[in-house]
Amino acid sequence: MNPGDHLIYDWNRVGGAGLSLKVEIEDHTPAVAPCALKDRLKFIPLAAAVGITAVNVGPAGPDATAMIAAAREAGLEPVVMLALGEKFDGDAIGEVRVWASRLRQYSHAFEDEKKYLDEVARRLDGRRRKVILEDASRAHPDTLAALLRICAGTDAVVLDDSAGLATPHAVRRLVEFAREHAPDVRIEWSGHNERDLAVVNCLDAVHAGASALHASVLSCGHGPGLAALDHLLVNLRLLGYIDRDLSRLGEHVEAVAAACGFQIPVNYPVFGKDAFRTATGVHAAAIVKAQAKGEDWLADRVYSGVPAGWFGRSQVIDIGPMSGESNVVAWLRQHGREPEPDLVKRIIARAKTSNHILSVEEVEAEIASH
Amino acid sequence: MGVRPQDLIYDWNREDASLYAGRVVELEDETLRDGLQSPSVIDPEIDDKLRIIHLMEALGIHGADVGLPGAGQRNREHVVRMCREIRDNHMRLEPSCAARTLIVDIQPIVEVSQELGMNVEANVFLGSSPIRLYAEDWPMEKLLKHTVEAVSFATKNGISCMYVTEDTTRAHPDTLRALYTAAIEAGARRVCLADTVGHATPEGVRNLVKFIRGVIAETGQDVKIDWHGHRDRALAIVNALAAIEAGADRIHGTAIGVGERVGNTPMDLLLINLKVMGMIDSDLSRLKEYTETVARATGVPVPHNWPVLGARAYRPAGDAVAHFDEAERKWLSDCLYGALPVTALGLR
């Protein structure tokens, strides 16, 4: 219970939402981030610091061996990617890809589905294995049912929305179908972001009974990538499904961005530069009034659906063409200046003629000319 | 070999169609109003704004919020120029402007409307959540007074009025019932549920839209519902789809999601989703031009992995389809690794 919870009516929880659900996450960042091994090794303890339970280290080989050791040291379960029938005796779970859709089978020259399913059954080694049903969201139910029967006895089945097609309703149908046809097998979900639905699809998978979700920091991966692990954790915490400290999540995001040469977009939710900034008069005024009441909790939530403080950040008020005088007063106080009425009027007049947010240098120039 | 994509693809989404059966959705583009409240944008010059207006029209977008004429001289001049462009080109695009529930903000919209001889809808907004009311020390009586005065002023001066409650997704149902009832009785024929701080989940959106539909039904008036979402939890697109599913009539968005903090529902991705779902029949062949024009004009780049339109969004099938003949290679390339028929959408 937070001190100001009575000040927020939460429509998200009307009608019983906000159940207590358990969920684990397999972090694919070390497997898919386009950067050097030394950097990928650094991601592993950062994943552990935000409560990740398993880490995917990519295909078997020297890099995977090094990352498996790092994962063990960090207390994480390593997962290595294998081709069907590939032998692997290392200290990791093997994740075997099979083609669940006729489309994928066809593209790989398997025109006879029965022949392909027979081959999967013959070559699948169930010992410490997960099976990824690639393109499950475009697979015929009969094919999925057959594959789920074949997968009985494996550690888990991963339903993979490889093409980023699925809607949240489809995710629920798929997970429920899998649970019905393989009641004793652990079901996991992995999805791509072609429709900007990857994060919510993970949440729906959990609601439908998936035990683990696959994701990567900053959606690393081919094309638009996997579900963003960082945004997934934020949502899981906001929904109350996890209660872990996420204060180092930003460090993880920045480490991946730096190693891969990604520029974090300024408007990237939670971790972008603008995530907790406003230059709009009415919104800044609300934050300023909340701060004036001396209630940090209030100031961090009155204009923010995600508390900046969870991530070591704070609300920032800027001055721009849509600002009011309260922006200027707040800015001057934040920068140790007295908000004299004439100075405030001068700066707001300057802002109203600008086509952008005033930089520190531009505000300082107005102060100097005052 | 004569194999067709539909022979090889089972669509687990297809049962969704019943959720949207009979639904007609309209779109309101906020790029040139809420989009410009992003801390990182440059307010575009008028020539770029006019280009963007034409692109909205080309994409089949129904309405455009073109600014706050009460916010200063530059804003007012731009609003007049854009509305004139819409009028003189006989566009289907319907212009609107934002205003606080204050006469001083609505009067300039009335003046623009009268100057050009066209309806410019007033989108009047007011905070509604208990946390905002507490921070601002606003009593309910004050909210109701502002609501009635603002909506009445707009409608009595001959312009249509959309009544917007800010932070609706954290507002108490009793407050919302009182405010919406007052606004509708004063003449509002469109109400907007705003997820101002990006708090909502799809379940929350459905709960809220369903409740507001009930409030509207109690008034006996024909009032449309708008949904205005933000991206703070990376749930803006699905929230828009949930709003449509629950009965919202119009959805707000901005190109590449530019807007306050981390921005609004991305209009481009919403258009793609609606097209894939068969809910719109717009020609999207100029979608990339729309996002790139906004990116250039505002100085906010399209992220490299932005779905469909980012520089690295396309996953080529490459060697995986090299052994097929040209005809099969063509359609396999379009759907093997990415689910969206981007070639058919005119996007590649």
XYZ file of C-alpha atoms in Angstrom:
718
model
C 0.000 0.000 0.000
C 1.451 3.335 -1.047
C 0.706 6.536 0.895
C -1.409 8.049 -1.848
C -3.126 5.004 -3.313
C -6.503 6.468 -2.410
C -5.729 9.274 -4.865
C -5.678 6.909 -7.821
C -8.737 5.034 -9.000
C -7.236 2.128 -10.909
C -9.429 1.108 -13.831
C -6.877 -1.608 -14.612
C -7.980 -3.546 -11.547
C -11.732 -3.194 -11.875
C -13.351 -6.616 -12.142
C -10.615 -8.695 -10.597
C -7.526 -7.858 -12.635
C -4.279 -7.692 -10.711
C -4.118 -11.361 -9.799
C -1.043 -12.778 -8.187
C 0.767 -14.738 -10.887
C 4.229 -16.249 -10.993
C 6.371 -15.697 -14.017
C 9.974 -16.298 -15.021
C 11.917 -14.654 -17.819
C 14.537 -16.075 -20.170
C 16.813 -13.257 -21.268
C 17.963 -13.636 -24.888
C 20.096 -10.503 -24.882
C 23.465 -12.300 -24.696
C 22.399 -14.511 -27.603
C 21.163 -11.826 -29.960
C 22.882 -8.553 -29.027
C 25.253 -7.578 -31.855
C 28.344 -6.974 -29.752
C 31.542 -8.610 -28.529
C 31.648 -11.564 -26.142
C 33.280 -9.459 -23.416
C 30.229 -7.178 -23.475
C 27.718 -10.021 -23.541
C 29.422 -11.493 -20.499
C 28.821 -8.195 -18.690
C 25.079 -8.406 -19.372
C 24.700 -11.616 -17.386
C 25.231 -10.235 -13.846
C 23.081 -7.233 -14.798
C 20.283 -9.636 -15.710
C 20.713 -11.381 -12.370
C 20.527 -8.016 -10.578
C 16.976 -7.453 -11.833
C 15.792 -10.957 -10.974
C 16.072 -12.751 -14.313
C 16.145 -16.534 -13.871
C 17.494 -17.873 -17.172
C 19.764 -16.584 -19.872
C 19.984 -17.721 -23.478
C 23.585 -17.915 -24.680
C 22.991 -18.670 -28.361
C 24.310 -21.616 -30.397
C 26.745 -24.077 -28.858
C 30.393 -23.097 -29.232
C 33.217 -21.323 -27.406
C 31.190 -18.136 -26.777
C 28.316 -20.150 -25.354
C 30.689 -22.096 -23.122
C 32.054 -18.858 -21.656
C 28.583 -17.460 -21.113
C 27.341 -20.684 -19.533
C 30.092 -20.383 -16.943
C 29.195 -16.731 -16.336
C 25.519 -17.609 -15.970
C 26.290 -20.332 -13.422
C 28.446 -17.896 -11.480
C 25.597 -15.366 -11.473
C 23.110 -17.995 -10.313
C 21.218 -18.086 -13.632
C 20.065 -21.090 -15.639
C 21.908 -21.088 -18.996
C 20.083 -22.137 -22.144
C 21.907 -23.034 -25.359
C 20.281 -23.083 -28.810
C 20.490 -26.364 -30.714
C 19.459 -27.666 -34.088
C 17.202 -30.706 -34.174
C 19.303 -33.772 -33.345
C 22.360 -31.742 -32.327
C 24.227 -33.310 -29.439
C 25.167 -31.196 -26.456
C 26.481 -32.384 -23.109
C 27.409 -29.020 -21.561
C 25.984 -27.651 -18.323
C 22.947 -25.978 -19.879
C 19.449 -26.714 -21.039
C 19.275 -27.205 -24.808
C 16.635 -25.261 -26.723
C 15.746 -27.091 -29.921
C 13.976 -25.317 -32.788
C 11.361 -27.118 -34.810
C 9.154 -25.673 -37.526
C 5.573 -25.644 -36.379
C 3.950 -23.944 -39.364
C 3.507 -25.500 -42.774
C 5.023 -22.297 -44.153
C 8.327 -22.843 -42.361
C 8.330 -26.543 -43.168
C 7.663 -25.756 -46.827
C 10.413 -23.142 -46.986
C 12.814 -25.760 -45.632
C 11.771 -28.236 -48.335
C 9.557 -30.436 -46.165
C 6.462 -30.722 -48.314
C 5.318 -33.858 -46.508
C 4.363 -32.809 -42.989
C 4.026 -36.350 -41.653
C 7.563 -37.080 -42.745
C 8.770 -33.979 -40.929
C 6.897 -34.803 -37.715
C 8.306 -38.334 -37.795
C 11.767 -36.896 -38.103
C 11.188 -34.567 -35.139
C 9.936 -37.478 -33.024
C 12.910 -39.607 -34.015
C 15.586 -36.995 -33.453
C 14.274 -35.113 -30.426
C 16.331 -35.848 -27.367
C 14.084 -35.083 -24.370
C 16.900 -34.909 -21.832
C 17.229 -31.358 -20.458
C 15.597 -29.963 -23.547
C 13.144 -27.207 -24.317
C 11.471 -27.262 -27.707
C 10.750 -24.015 -29.533
C 7.740 -24.384 -31.793
C 8.825 -21.834 -34.364
C 6.023 -19.893 -36.066
C 3.448 -21.459 -33.727
C 1.084 -18.527 -34.293
C 0.713 -19.638 -37.946
C 0.672 -23.379 -37.270
C -2.366 -25.545 -37.880
C -3.930 -26.854 -34.642
C -3.473 -30.454 -35.814
C 0.240 -29.862 -36.337
C 0.574 -28.181 -32.968
C -1.286 -31.016 -31.252
C 1.030 -33.552 -32.879
C 4.133 -31.589 -31.858
C 2.860 -31.168 -28.304
C 2.403 -34.946 -28.076
C 5.945 -35.438 -29.327
C 7.210 -32.928 -26.756
C 5.757 -34.727 -23.732
C 8.732 -35.441 -21.503
C 10.743 -32.374 -22.470
C 11.454 -29.654 -19.921
C 9.293 -27.083 -21.697
C 7.594 -26.115 -24.929
C 8.091 -22.567 -26.176
C 5.296 -21.183 -28.329
C 7.094 -18.858 -30.693
C 5.365 -15.999 -32.515
C 8.387 -15.787 -34.795
C 6.751 -13.521 -37.356
C 5.233 -11.106 -34.828
C 1.731 -11.775 -36.088
C -0.230 -12.696 -32.979
C -2.752 -10.516 -31.212
C -3.235 -10.842 -27.454
C -6.451 -12.820 -27.959
C -4.622 -15.245 -30.244
C -1.868 -15.624 -27.659
C -4.423 -16.674 -25.068
C -5.965 -19.160 -27.468
C -2.565 -20.633 -28.304
C -1.426 -20.968 -24.707
C -4.737 -22.462 -23.619
C -4.594 -24.880 -26.557
C -1.094 -25.968 -25.581
C -2.012 -26.432 -21.927
C -5.001 -28.498 -22.929
C -2.989 -30.746 -25.228
C 0.116 -30.980 -23.052
C -1.126 -30.580 -19.473
C 2.088 -31.913 -17.956
C 4.475 -29.795 -19.991
C 5.662 -26.367 -18.926
C 4.536 -23.773 -21.505
C 6.635 -20.717 -22.344
C 6.027 -17.796 -24.719
C 8.339 -15.985 -27.128
C 7.159 -13.242 -29.480
C 8.438 -10.683 -31.962
C 7.395 -7.062 -32.236
C 6.240 -6.579 -35.855
C 2.901 -5.125 -34.682
C 4.160 -3.389 -31.520
C 2.285 -6.018 -29.515
C 5.166 -8.115 -28.185
C 5.085 -6.850 -24.590
C 1.328 -7.149 -24.155
C 1.403 -10.569 -25.800
C 3.777 -11.695 -23.062
C 1.354 -10.424 -20.423
C -1.520 -12.275 -22.057
C 0.570 -15.424 -22.248
C 1.089 -15.230 -18.491
C -2.617 -14.668 -17.910
C -3.343 -17.757 -19.997
C -0.948 -19.895 -17.985
C 2.527 -19.557 -19.516
C 5.244 -20.107 -16.928
C 8.061 -18.209 -18.595
C 8.554 -15.441 -21.139
C 11.379 -14.875 -23.583
C 12.585 -11.320 -24.112
C 15.636 -9.179 -24.782
C 16.781 -5.803 -23.541
C 15.824 -2.988 -25.953
C 14.123 -5.647 -28.139
C 17.476 -6.862 -29.465
C 17.025 -9.374 -32.245
C 16.237 -9.566 -35.932
C 13.945 -6.880 -37.368
C 11.872 -5.144 -34.690
C 13.145 -7.790 -32.284
C 11.757 -9.708 -29.344
C 9.556 -8.347 -26.569
C 11.496 -5.661 -24.708
C 12.649 -7.280 -21.479
C 12.964 -3.883 -19.800
C 9.368 -2.888 -20.580
C 8.152 -6.330 -19.642
C 9.701 -6.036 -16.171
C 8.199 -2.565 -15.728
C 4.736 -3.871 -16.575
C 5.065 -6.973 -14.420
C 5.969 -4.800 -11.459
C 3.174 -2.296 -12.132
C 0.733 -5.211 -12.298
C 2.068 -6.505 -8.992
C 3.243 -9.842 -10.439
C 6.791 -9.189 -9.304
C 8.045 -7.093 -6.405
C 11.719 -6.854 -7.115
C 14.124 -3.932 -7.082
C 14.444 -2.584 -10.636
C 16.779 0.268 -9.789
C 19.592 -1.298 -11.865
C 17.432 -1.959 -14.907
C 18.447 1.354 -16.456
C 22.108 0.357 -16.077
C 21.350 -2.876 -17.951
C 19.577 -0.984 -20.753
C 22.409 1.522 -21.085
C 25.063 -1.214 -21.088
C 23.343 -3.017 -23.967
C 22.848 0.204 -25.908
C 26.478 1.223 -25.477
C 27.888 -2.176 -26.399
C 25.690 -2.500 -29.494
C 26.055 1.095 -30.632
C 22.322 1.733 -30.248
C 21.060 5.211 -29.561
C 18.264 4.851 -26.992
C 15.429 6.866 -28.598
C 14.610 9.983 -26.576
C 11.017 8.763 -26.434
C 11.795 5.178 -25.440
C 9.380 4.344 -22.600
C 10.902 4.611 -19.102
C 14.554 4.753 -20.219
C 14.530 7.430 -22.946
C 15.768 10.930 -22.130
C 12.256 12.366 -22.324
C 10.485 9.689 -20.274
C 9.972 11.953 -17.277
C 10.304 15.413 -18.817
C 7.576 17.944 -19.492
C 7.547 21.500 -20.761
C 3.762 21.804 -20.915
C 2.346 24.445 -18.631
C -0.648 22.647 -17.132
C 1.338 19.485 -16.450
C 4.327 21.242 -14.976
C 1.970 23.236 -12.772
C 0.530 20.028 -11.336
C 4.009 18.687 -10.522
C 5.070 21.989 -8.963
C 1.956 22.085 -6.764
C 2.549 18.481 -5.707
C 6.136 19.317 -4.814
C 4.899 22.337 -2.870
C 2.807 20.011 -0.723
C 6.073 18.326 0.244
C 4.940 14.874 -0.876
C 7.521 13.126 -3.057
C 5.196 10.202 -3.774
C 2.604 12.617 -5.106
C 5.028 14.612 -7.245
C 6.345 11.420 -8.846
C 2.871 10.175 -9.800
C 0.638 13.153 -10.447
C 1.816 13.284 -14.028
C 3.468 9.917 -14.481
C 1.976 6.465 -14.941
C 5.367 4.931 -14.197
C 7.171 6.206 -11.075
C 10.523 7.682 -12.087
C 11.913 6.930 -8.630
C 11.776 3.165 -9.203
C 14.520 3.605 -11.774
C 16.637 6.187 -9.995
C 15.187 8.985 -12.087
C 13.092 12.055 -11.267
C 10.531 14.339 -12.860
C 12.121 17.152 -14.876
C 10.441 20.433 -15.806
C 11.649 22.279 -18.880
C 10.704 25.569 -20.513
C 9.329 25.747 -24.041
C 6.699 27.389 -26.219
C 3.846 25.502 -24.498
C 5.056 26.397 -21.003
C 3.507 28.605 -18.389
C 5.142 30.698 -15.695
C 5.131 27.737 -13.302
C 7.663 26.008 -15.568
C 10.002 28.958 -15.295
C 9.599 29.279 -11.536
C 10.315 25.556 -11.100
C 13.293 25.652 -13.469
C 14.862 28.640 -11.718
C 14.439 27.036 -8.297
C 15.894 23.735 -9.562
C 18.922 25.691 -10.731
C 19.337 27.701 -7.513
C 17.946 30.968 -8.870
C 15.400 33.284 -7.331
C 12.256 33.436 -9.518
C 11.881 37.204 -9.623
C 8.619 38.129 -11.387
C 10.310 40.262 -14.073
C 12.823 37.534 -14.824
C 10.066 34.926 -15.072
C 8.168 37.136 -17.522
C 11.298 37.701 -19.605
C 12.074 33.977 -19.890
C 8.502 32.957 -20.689
C 8.363 35.641 -23.399
C 11.552 34.174 -24.898
C 10.105 30.646 -24.727
C 6.885 31.660 -26.496
C 8.868 32.793 -29.541
C 11.003 29.646 -29.635
C 10.334 26.571 -31.764
C 11.951 24.233 -29.213
C 12.585 23.650 -25.520
C 15.063 26.229 -24.233
C 18.492 24.815 -23.458
C 20.241 25.592 -20.182
C 22.494 27.953 -22.118
C 19.525 29.803 -23.617
C 17.894 30.304 -20.212
C 21.210 31.354 -18.686
C 21.598 33.935 -21.473
C 18.229 35.453 -20.545
C 19.248 35.530 -16.887
C 22.527 37.223 -17.775
C 20.722 39.869 -19.856
C 18.214 40.572 -17.088
C 4.388 -25.774 -57.556
C 1.128 -23.907 -57.214
C 1.199 -23.549 -53.446
C -0.458 -20.408 -52.105
C 0.313 -18.624 -48.804
C -3.147 -19.337 -47.464
C -2.501 -23.061 -47.905
C 0.443 -22.847 -45.542
C -0.704 -20.341 -42.925
C -3.236 -20.976 -40.192
C -4.301 -17.682 -38.651
C -4.783 -17.906 -34.894
C -5.965 -14.277 -34.964
C -8.956 -15.001 -37.152
C -11.379 -15.464 -34.261
C -10.672 -11.830 -33.319
C -12.942 -10.736 -36.152
C -16.031 -11.330 -34.035
C -14.715 -8.868 -31.432
C -14.722 -6.052 -33.974
C -17.720 -7.031 -36.041
C -19.671 -3.979 -37.133
C -17.175 -1.588 -35.609
C -16.298 1.495 -37.661
C -13.323 3.389 -36.371
C -12.149 6.898 -37.151
C -8.726 8.397 -36.505
C -7.690 11.750 -35.057
C -4.132 12.862 -35.722
C -2.513 14.685 -32.799
C 0.946 15.041 -34.365
C 0.648 18.810 -34.761
C -0.689 19.444 -31.251
C 0.144 16.851 -28.579
C 2.999 15.608 -30.743
C 4.629 19.013 -30.526
C 4.547 18.893 -26.742
C 7.386 16.381 -26.828
C 10.367 17.879 -25.025
C 12.633 17.027 -27.950
C 10.695 18.263 -30.961
C 11.315 21.327 -33.016
C 8.013 23.019 -33.834
C 7.968 22.617 -37.643
C 7.727 25.546 -40.001
C 4.342 26.037 -41.624
C 5.372 24.533 -44.983
C 6.199 21.247 -43.283
C 2.954 21.343 -41.312
C 1.011 21.751 -44.540
C 2.867 18.777 -46.062
C 1.969 16.709 -43.026
C -1.696 17.771 -43.271
C -1.778 16.582 -46.898
C -0.187 13.266 -45.905
C -2.820 12.755 -43.206
C -5.472 13.292 -45.853
C -3.745 10.859 -48.225
C -3.668 8.180 -45.534
C -7.383 8.460 -44.890
C -7.069 9.959 -41.416
C -10.336 11.592 -40.440
C -9.413 14.451 -38.134
C -6.436 16.574 -37.132
C -5.819 18.542 -33.982
C -3.851 21.459 -35.393
C -2.802 23.300 -32.248
C -3.723 25.579 -29.382
C -4.445 28.997 -30.913
C -4.718 30.390 -27.397
C -1.084 29.529 -26.702
C 0.466 32.418 -28.611
C 0.639 34.328 -31.862
C 2.760 31.806 -33.789
C 0.428 28.995 -32.802
C -2.633 30.985 -33.878
C -1.116 31.912 -37.245
C -0.227 28.293 -37.955
C -3.707 27.113 -36.982
C -5.327 29.596 -39.375
C -3.005 28.600 -42.223
C -3.627 24.865 -41.760
C -7.398 25.244 -41.481
C -7.401 27.378 -44.622
C -5.420 24.681 -46.450
C -7.963 22.073 -45.391
C -10.869 24.273 -46.479
C -9.407 25.410 -49.792
C -8.431 21.867 -50.798
C -11.843 20.472 -49.865
C -10.216 17.877 -47.651
C -12.204 15.285 -45.734
C -9.886 15.929 -42.804
C -11.794 17.687 -40.022
C -9.749 20.227 -38.049
C -9.892 20.697 -34.313
C -7.962 22.687 -31.728
C -7.174 22.091 -28.089
C -8.123 24.410 -25.256
C -8.287 24.396 -21.494
C -11.836 24.747 -20.177
C -11.321 28.494 -20.170
C -13.022 31.061 -22.381
C -9.649 32.711 -23.008
C -8.512 29.509 -24.751
C -11.758 28.786 -26.610
C -12.344 32.313 -27.919
C -9.408 32.079 -30.390
C -10.864 28.852 -31.820
C -14.201 30.553 -32.311
C -12.418 33.413 -34.051
C -10.537 31.082 -36.393
C -13.771 29.303 -37.201
C -15.583 32.562 -37.930
C -12.689 34.012 -39.918
C -12.578 30.996 -42.228
C -16.274 30.156 -42.237
C -15.722 26.522 -41.228
C -16.244 24.356 -38.187
C -13.123 23.961 -36.066
C -13.951 21.647 -33.216
C -12.895 22.738 -29.732
C -11.228 19.961 -27.753
C -11.643 21.308 -24.226
C -9.695 19.460 -21.535
C -9.792 19.329 -17.757
C -8.013 17.209 -15.132
C -10.285 14.604 -13.559
C -8.337 12.184 -11.360
C -8.302 12.433 -7.564
C -4.504 12.724 -7.539
C -4.648 15.704 -9.903
C -7.521 17.328 -8.016
C -5.644 16.912 -4.738
C -2.417 18.358 -6.151
C -4.263 21.301 -7.696
C -6.700 21.838 -4.788
C -9.601 21.753 -7.222
C -13.048 21.164 -5.709
C -15.630 19.281 -7.770
C -17.807 22.394 -7.982
C -15.010 24.186 -9.804
C -14.624 21.370 -12.322
C -18.331 21.328 -13.056
C -18.465 25.109 -13.412
C -15.552 25.157 -15.869
C -17.021 22.243 -17.793
C -20.426 23.826 -18.300
C -19.027 27.275 -19.101
C -16.520 25.969 -21.628
C -18.796 23.584 -23.498
C -21.666 26.081 -23.539
C -19.411 28.842 -24.841
C -18.183 26.689 -27.720
C -21.567 25.391 -28.787
C -23.308 28.762 -28.418
C -20.677 30.220 -30.725
C -21.438 27.667 -33.370
C -18.506 25.274 -33.107
C -18.700 21.626 -32.114
C -17.111 20.590 -28.862
C -15.257 17.497 -27.710
C -15.011 17.296 -23.936
C -11.743 15.735 -22.741
C -11.103 14.524 -19.225
C -7.378 14.365 -18.559
C -6.076 11.378 -16.579
C -9.393 9.595 -17.097
C -7.759 6.213 -16.523
C -7.087 7.158 -12.877
C -10.351 9.060 -12.285
C -13.160 7.936 -10.000
C -16.333 6.747 -11.759
C -18.525 9.137 -9.744
C -16.423 12.084 -10.884
C -16.518 10.954 -14.494
C -20.278 10.411 -14.424
C -20.838 13.925 -13.048
C -18.445 15.616 -15.470
C -19.585 13.820 -18.608
C -23.238 14.260 -17.787
C -22.691 17.992 -17.289
C -20.681 18.296 -20.504
C -23.235 16.402 -22.564
C -26.106 18.430 -21.141
C -24.142 21.567 -22.066
C -23.847 20.396 -25.667
C -20.758 18.191 -26.041
C -21.371 15.564 -28.711
C -18.013 13.889 -28.410
C -16.138 12.913 -25.258
C -12.509 11.879 -24.999
C -11.065 9.446 -22.497
C -7.433 10.397 -22.038
C -4.794 8.089 -20.645
C -2.730 11.193 -20.027
C 0.039 9.532 -18.032
C 0.111 6.221 -19.906
C -1.259 4.247 -16.972
C -3.811 1.980 -18.648
C -3.675 -1.689 -19.512
C -6.046 -3.135 -22.146
C -8.258 -4.471 -19.374
C -8.426 -0.997 -17.847
C -9.326 0.508 -21.215
C -12.162 -1.948 -21.718
C -13.477 -1.323 -18.185
C -13.417 2.420 -18.714
C -14.960 2.547 -22.188
C -17.733 0.201 -21.120
C -18.498 2.416 -18.115
C -18.569 5.618 -20.169
C -20.864 4.019 -22.721
C -23.259 3.460 -19.835
C -22.994 7.076 -18.705
C -23.728 8.286 -22.238
C -26.686 5.944 -22.517
C -28.113 7.466 -19.327
C -28.119 10.905 -20.971
C -30.061 9.659 -23.991
C -27.844 11.685 -26.338
C -25.913 10.545 -29.400
C -22.366 11.114 -28.207
C -19.189 9.692 -29.727
C -16.296 8.323 -27.653
C -12.654 9.113 -28.411
C -9.629 7.303 -26.964
C -6.377 9.180 -26.413
C -3.466 7.020 -25.255
C 0.186 7.395 -24.328
C 3.181 5.049 -24.555
C 4.624 5.123 -21.031
C 4.138 1.362 -20.524
C 4.697 0.423 -24.186
C 1.016 -0.565 -24.382
C -0.410 2.233 -26.538
C -1.247 0.180 -29.639
C -2.969 -2.617 -27.792
C -4.845 -0.088 -25.680
C -6.151 1.538 -28.856
C -7.311 -1.850 -30.119
C -8.959 -2.565 -26.754
C -10.764 0.786 -26.922
C -12.145 -0.066 -30.356
C -13.178 -3.494 -29.138
C -15.014 -1.895 -26.201
C -16.845 0.629 -28.367
C -14.691 3.723 -28.879
C -15.533 5.561 -32.104
C -12.307 7.436 -32.740
C -8.671 6.861 -31.795
C -6.000 9.518 -31.395
C -2.400 9.040 -32.446
C 0.740 10.770 -33.651
C 3.298 9.927 -36.322
C 6.081 7.735 -34.868
C 4.425 8.317 -31.499
C 5.924 11.775 -30.911
C 4.392 13.560 -27.984
C 4.478 14.376 -24.291
C 7.224 12.446 -22.442
C 7.573 9.238 -24.486
C 4.682 10.135 -26.681
C 1.317 9.007 -27.943
C -0.192 6.032 -29.707
C 1.858 5.731 -32.927
C -0.553 6.545 -35.750
C 1.574 4.728 -38.337
C 1.581 1.458 -36.398
C -2.103 1.855 -35.613
C -2.864 2.249 -39.328
C -0.867 -0.894 -40.109
C -2.631 -2.892 -37.413
C -6.076 -1.710 -38.516
C -5.264 -2.489 -42.144
C -4.077 -5.997 -41.267
C -7.242 -6.506 -39.241
C -9.374 -5.358 -42.159
C -10.840 -2.454 -40.193
C -9.721 0.244 -42.622
C -9.243 0.230 -46.350
C -6.877 3.172 -46.637
C -4.058 3.359 -49.155
C -0.939 3.260 -46.978
C 1.577 3.635 -49.766
C 2.593 7.067 -48.429
C 2.961 5.933 -44.818
C 6.755 5.957 -44.916
C 6.691 9.459 -46.400
C 4.424 10.527 -43.521
C 6.730 9.186 -40.798
C 9.872 10.438 -42.497
C 8.402 13.896 -43.053
C 7.415 14.174 -39.406
C 10.804 12.822 -38.305
C 12.644 15.390 -40.404
C 10.374 18.301 -39.521
C 10.403 17.651 -35.761
C 13.972 16.396 -35.424
C 12.812 13.139 -33.795
C 14.257 10.212 -35.778
C 12.482 6.941 -36.527
C 14.147 4.334 -34.234
C 16.182 1.747 -36.146
C 14.001 -1.133 -35.024
C 10.665 0.691 -35.210
C 8.183 -1.940 -36.439
C 7.798 -2.088 -40.226
C 9.210 1.394 -40.893
C 12.541 1.396 -39.036
C 15.744 1.113 -41.048
C 16.418 -2.372 -39.642
C 12.825 -3.532 -39.233
C 12.743 -5.725 -42.330
C 13.885 -9.302 -41.921
C 14.894 -10.505 -45.380
C 14.296 -14.165 -46.138
C 17.529 -14.249 -48.140
C 19.059 -17.691 -48.569
C 16.082 -19.378 -46.965
C 14.044 -18.872 -50.139
C 16.844 -18.874 -52.710
C 15.890 -22.334 -53.991
C 12.358 -21.253 -55.002
C 11.326 -19.882 -58.360
C 10.858 -16.129 -58.679
C 7.098 -16.083 -58.121
C 7.293 -18.103 -54.920
C 10.362 -16.238 -53.735
C 8.374 -13.024 -53.963
C 5.551 -13.982 -51.656
C 7.719 -16.074 -49.360
C 10.051 -13.125 -48.853
C 7.101 -11.037 -47.766
C 5.781 -13.395 -45.138
C 8.383 -15.915 -44.066
C 10.027 -13.907 -41.266
C 7.652 -10.997 -40.868
C 3.922 -11.363 -40.551
C 2.844 -8.190 -42.268
C 2.135 -8.133 -46.011
C 4.313 -5.073 -46.423
C 4.559 -5.269 -50.198
C 0.802 -5.491 -50.513
C 0.546 -2.485 -48.183
C 2.738 -0.550 -50.587
C 5.410 -0.148 -47.944
C 8.318 -1.777 -49.711
